CSV table of C-alpha atoms in Angstrom, one decimal:
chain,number,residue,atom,x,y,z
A,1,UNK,CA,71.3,73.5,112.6
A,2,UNK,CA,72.2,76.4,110.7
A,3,UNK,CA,71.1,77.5,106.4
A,4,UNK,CA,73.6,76.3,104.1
A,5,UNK,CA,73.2,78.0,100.4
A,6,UNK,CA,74.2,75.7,97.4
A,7,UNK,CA,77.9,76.4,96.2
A,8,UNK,CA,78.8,79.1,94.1
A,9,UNK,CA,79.8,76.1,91.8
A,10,UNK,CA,78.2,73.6,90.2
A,11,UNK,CA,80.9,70.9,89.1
A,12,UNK,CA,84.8,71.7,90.1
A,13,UNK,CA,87.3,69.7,88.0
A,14,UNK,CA,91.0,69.6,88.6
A,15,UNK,CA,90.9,70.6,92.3
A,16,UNK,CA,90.2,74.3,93.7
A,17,UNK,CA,88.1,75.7,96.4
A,18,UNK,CA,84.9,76.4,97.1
A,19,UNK,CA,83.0,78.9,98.2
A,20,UNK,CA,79.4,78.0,100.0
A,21,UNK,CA,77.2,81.2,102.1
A,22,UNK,CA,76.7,79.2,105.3
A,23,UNK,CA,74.4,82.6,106.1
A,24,UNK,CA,74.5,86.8,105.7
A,25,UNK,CA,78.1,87.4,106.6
A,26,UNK,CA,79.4,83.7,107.4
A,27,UNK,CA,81.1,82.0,104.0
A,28,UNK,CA,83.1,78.8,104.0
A,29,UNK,CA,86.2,78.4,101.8
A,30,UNK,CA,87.5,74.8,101.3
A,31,UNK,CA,89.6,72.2,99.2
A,32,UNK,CA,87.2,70.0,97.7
A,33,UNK,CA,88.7,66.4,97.0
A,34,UNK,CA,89.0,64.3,94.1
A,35,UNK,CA,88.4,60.8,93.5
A,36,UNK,CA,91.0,60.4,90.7
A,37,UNK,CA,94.4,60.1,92.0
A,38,UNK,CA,96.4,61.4,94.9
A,39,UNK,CA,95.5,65.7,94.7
A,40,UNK,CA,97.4,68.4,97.0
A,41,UNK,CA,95.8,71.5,97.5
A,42,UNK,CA,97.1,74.4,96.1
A,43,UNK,CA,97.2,78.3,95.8
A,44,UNK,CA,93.2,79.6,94.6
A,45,UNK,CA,93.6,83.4,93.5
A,46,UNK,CA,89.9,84.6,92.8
A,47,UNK,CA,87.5,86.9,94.2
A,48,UNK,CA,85.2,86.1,96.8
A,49,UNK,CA,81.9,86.2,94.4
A,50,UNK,CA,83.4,82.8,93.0
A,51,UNK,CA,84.5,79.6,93.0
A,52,UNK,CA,88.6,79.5,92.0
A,53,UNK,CA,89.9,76.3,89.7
A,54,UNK,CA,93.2,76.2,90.1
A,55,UNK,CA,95.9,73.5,89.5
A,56,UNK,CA,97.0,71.0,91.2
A,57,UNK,CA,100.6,70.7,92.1
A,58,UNK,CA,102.6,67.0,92.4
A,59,UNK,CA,103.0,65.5,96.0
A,60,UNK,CA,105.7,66.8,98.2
A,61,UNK,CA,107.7,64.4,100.5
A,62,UNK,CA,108.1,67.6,102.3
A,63,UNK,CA,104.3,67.9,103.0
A,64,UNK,CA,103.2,68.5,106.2
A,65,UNK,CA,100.3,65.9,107.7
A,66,UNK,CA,97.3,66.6,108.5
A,67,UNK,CA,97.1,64.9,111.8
A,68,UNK,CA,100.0,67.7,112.5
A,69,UNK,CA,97.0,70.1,114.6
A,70,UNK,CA,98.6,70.8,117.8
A,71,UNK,CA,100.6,73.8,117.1
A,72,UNK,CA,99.8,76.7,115.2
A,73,UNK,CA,103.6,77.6,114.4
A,74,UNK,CA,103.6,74.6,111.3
A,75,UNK,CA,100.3,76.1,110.1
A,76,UNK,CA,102.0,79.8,109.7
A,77,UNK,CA,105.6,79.1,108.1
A,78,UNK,CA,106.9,81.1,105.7
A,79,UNK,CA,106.6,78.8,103.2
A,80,UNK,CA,103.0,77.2,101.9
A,81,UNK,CA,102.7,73.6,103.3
A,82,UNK,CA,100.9,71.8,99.8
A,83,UNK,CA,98.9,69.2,101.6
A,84,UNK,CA,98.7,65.5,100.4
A,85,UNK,CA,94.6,64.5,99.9
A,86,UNK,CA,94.1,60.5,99.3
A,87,UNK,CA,92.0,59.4,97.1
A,88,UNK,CA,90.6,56.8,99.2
A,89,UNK,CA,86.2,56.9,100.2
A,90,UNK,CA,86.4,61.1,99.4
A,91,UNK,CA,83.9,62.8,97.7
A,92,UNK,CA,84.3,67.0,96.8
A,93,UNK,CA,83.3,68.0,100.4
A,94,UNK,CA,85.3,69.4,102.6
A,95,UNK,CA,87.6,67.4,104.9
A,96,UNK,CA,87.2,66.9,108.6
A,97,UNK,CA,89.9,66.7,109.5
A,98,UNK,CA,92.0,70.1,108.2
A,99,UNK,CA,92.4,72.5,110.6
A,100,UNK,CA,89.7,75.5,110.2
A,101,UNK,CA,90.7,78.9,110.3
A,102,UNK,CA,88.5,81.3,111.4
A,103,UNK,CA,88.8,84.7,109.7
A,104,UNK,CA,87.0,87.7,111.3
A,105,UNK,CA,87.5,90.7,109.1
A,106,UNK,CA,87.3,94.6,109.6
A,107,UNK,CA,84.1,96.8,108.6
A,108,UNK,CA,83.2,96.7,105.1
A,109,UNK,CA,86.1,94.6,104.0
A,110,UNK,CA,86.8,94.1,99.8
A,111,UNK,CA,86.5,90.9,98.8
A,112,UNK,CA,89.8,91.3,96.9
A,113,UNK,CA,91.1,92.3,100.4
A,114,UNK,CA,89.9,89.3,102.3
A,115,UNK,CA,91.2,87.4,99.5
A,116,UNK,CA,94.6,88.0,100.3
A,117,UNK,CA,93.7,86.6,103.6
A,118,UNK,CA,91.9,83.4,102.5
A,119,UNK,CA,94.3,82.6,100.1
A,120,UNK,CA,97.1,83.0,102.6
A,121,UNK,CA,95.6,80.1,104.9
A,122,UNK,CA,94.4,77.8,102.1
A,123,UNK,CA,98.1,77.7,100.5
A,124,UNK,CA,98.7,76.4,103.9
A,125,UNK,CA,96.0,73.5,103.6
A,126,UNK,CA,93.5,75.1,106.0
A,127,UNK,CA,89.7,75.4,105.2
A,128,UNK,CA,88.8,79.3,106.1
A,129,UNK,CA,85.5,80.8,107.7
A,130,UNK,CA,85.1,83.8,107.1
A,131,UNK,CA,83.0,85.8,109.1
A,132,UNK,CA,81.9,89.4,108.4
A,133,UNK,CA,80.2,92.0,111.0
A,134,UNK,CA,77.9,94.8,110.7
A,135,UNK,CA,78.7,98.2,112.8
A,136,UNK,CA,74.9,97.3,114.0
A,137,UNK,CA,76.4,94.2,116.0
A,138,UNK,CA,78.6,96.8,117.8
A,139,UNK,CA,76.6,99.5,118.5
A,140,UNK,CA,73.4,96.9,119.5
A,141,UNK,CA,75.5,94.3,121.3
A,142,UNK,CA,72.6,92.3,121.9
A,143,UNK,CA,72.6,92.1,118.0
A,144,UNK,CA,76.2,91.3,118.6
A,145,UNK,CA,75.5,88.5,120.9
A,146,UNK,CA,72.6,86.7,118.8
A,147,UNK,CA,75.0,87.0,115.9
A,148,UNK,CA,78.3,85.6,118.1
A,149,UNK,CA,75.6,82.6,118.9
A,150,UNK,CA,75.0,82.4,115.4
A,151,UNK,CA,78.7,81.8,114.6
A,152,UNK,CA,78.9,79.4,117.4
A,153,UNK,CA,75.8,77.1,116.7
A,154,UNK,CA,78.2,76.9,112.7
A,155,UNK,CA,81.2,76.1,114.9
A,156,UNK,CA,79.6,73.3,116.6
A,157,UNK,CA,78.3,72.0,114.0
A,158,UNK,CA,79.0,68.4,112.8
A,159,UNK,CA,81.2,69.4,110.0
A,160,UNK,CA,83.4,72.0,112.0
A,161,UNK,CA,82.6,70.3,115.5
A,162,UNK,CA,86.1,67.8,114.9
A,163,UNK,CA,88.1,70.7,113.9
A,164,UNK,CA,91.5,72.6,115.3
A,165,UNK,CA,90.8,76.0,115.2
A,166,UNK,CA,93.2,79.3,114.5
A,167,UNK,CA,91.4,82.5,115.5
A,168,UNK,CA,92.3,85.6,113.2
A,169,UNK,CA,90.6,88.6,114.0
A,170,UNK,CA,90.7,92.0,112.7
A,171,UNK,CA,89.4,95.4,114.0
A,172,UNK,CA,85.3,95.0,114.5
A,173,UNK,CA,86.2,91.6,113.9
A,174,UNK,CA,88.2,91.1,117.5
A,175,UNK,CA,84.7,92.4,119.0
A,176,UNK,CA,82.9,89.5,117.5
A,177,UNK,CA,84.9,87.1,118.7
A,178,UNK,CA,84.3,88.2,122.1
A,179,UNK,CA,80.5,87.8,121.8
A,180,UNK,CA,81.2,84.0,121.4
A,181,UNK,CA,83.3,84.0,124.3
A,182,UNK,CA,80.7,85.3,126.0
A,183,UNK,CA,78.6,82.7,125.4
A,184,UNK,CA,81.3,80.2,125.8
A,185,UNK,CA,82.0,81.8,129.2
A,186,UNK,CA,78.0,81.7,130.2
A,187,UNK,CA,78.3,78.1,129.4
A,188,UNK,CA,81.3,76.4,130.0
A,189,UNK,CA,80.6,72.9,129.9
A,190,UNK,CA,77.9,73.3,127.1
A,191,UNK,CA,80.7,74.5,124.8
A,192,UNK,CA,84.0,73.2,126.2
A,193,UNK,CA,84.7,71.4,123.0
A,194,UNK,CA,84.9,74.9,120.7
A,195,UNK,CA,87.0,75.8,123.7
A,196,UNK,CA,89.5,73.4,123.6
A,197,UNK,CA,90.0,73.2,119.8
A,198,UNK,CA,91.1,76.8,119.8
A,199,UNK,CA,94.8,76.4,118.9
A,200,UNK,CA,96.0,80.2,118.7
A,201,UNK,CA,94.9,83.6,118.2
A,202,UNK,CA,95.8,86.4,115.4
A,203,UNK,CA,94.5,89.9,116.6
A,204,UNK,CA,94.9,92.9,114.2
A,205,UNK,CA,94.0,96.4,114.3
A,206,UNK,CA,91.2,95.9,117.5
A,207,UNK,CA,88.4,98.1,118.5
A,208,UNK,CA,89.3,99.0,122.2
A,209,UNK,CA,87.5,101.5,123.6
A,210,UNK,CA,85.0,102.2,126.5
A,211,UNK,CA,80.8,103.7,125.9
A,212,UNK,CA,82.1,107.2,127.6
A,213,UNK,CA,84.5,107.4,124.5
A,214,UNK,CA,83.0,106.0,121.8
A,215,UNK,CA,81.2,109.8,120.8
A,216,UNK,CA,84.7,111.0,120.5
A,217,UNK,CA,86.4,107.9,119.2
């Protein structure tokens, strides 16, 4: 369905995330398991240009499970939520079932800035897609709308297609995410599933604005 570029990293020992270029401006940030003993995932402080190996920290009884999807309020507590991973039939791909946080950031973002972000959600034991627009998508919105397709087609993919999804959008960011509602709005049953797995929304610093004032700002 969509180009997946090999991971950033070869071989990842000890437990860490991972970073893999789903396409120009979409990357995917996830825990990879391990088929040792019980892992938890844990904090991953690197920039985005690699992958982060990080420690991994002793289970919690505290630990919040993963089937826990139906509210966004766990997912955001103060505290980071270590989340247990079994051992049992996993490999070092991602897991289906963690909830998927999808990060639009501002125009021309740092990585060291959208690290902060990233980081924040995977302490909390959510995968992050992170998804990065050009000021061409706004000022072409057909552009904008073949890319908000784009991003969809990734959503629905099988290996996001299972997933609760928090919406975090910031500045240019918030008008990408309304190209995909767009198309979710054009076709309502086609993409009811996206719809419905959509457990909250973050919005930061949006672009609001009209074509008569854009000149001006």
């Amino acid at each position: 369905l969509f180009r997946t570029d090999a991971a950033m990293s070869d071989q990842v020992s000890g437990g860490s995330f991972i970073a893999r270029r789903i396409s120009n401006g979409i990357t995917y940030y996830y825990a990879p398991f391990s088929d040792t003993a019980d892992q938890m995932l844990c904090p991953a402080k690197e920039s985005q240009t690699s992958t982060a190996l990080c420690p991994l920290s002793s289970p919690s009884p505290s630990a919040l499970p993963l089937s826990d999807s139906s509210s966004a309020d766990a997912l955001l507590s103060d505290s980071p939520s270590h989340i247990p991973v079994s051992s049992q039939n996993q490999s070092d791909s991602a897991s289906t079932s963690r909830p998927l946080l999808l990060f639009f950031s501002w125009l021309g973002a740092q990585p060291g800035a959208v690290a902060k972000y990233r980081d924040l959600y995977l302490d909390r034991g959510m995968d992050v897609l992170v998804v990065q627009s050009s000021v061409m998508h706004f000022l072409w919105p057909r552009w904008g709308l073949d890319y908000g397709l784009e991003i969809l087609k990734v959503l629905e993919d099988p290996q996001f297609s299972g997933r609760a999804v928090l919406v975090h959008a910031s500045s240019i960011g918030g008008y990408t995410f309304t190209q995909i509602l767009t198309h979710i709005a054009q076709g309502p049953k086609k993409h009811a599933g996206l719809a419905q797995r959509v457990i909250g929304h973050i919005y930061d610093s949006l672009v609001v604005g009209t074509l008569e004032h854009m000149a001006i700002g």
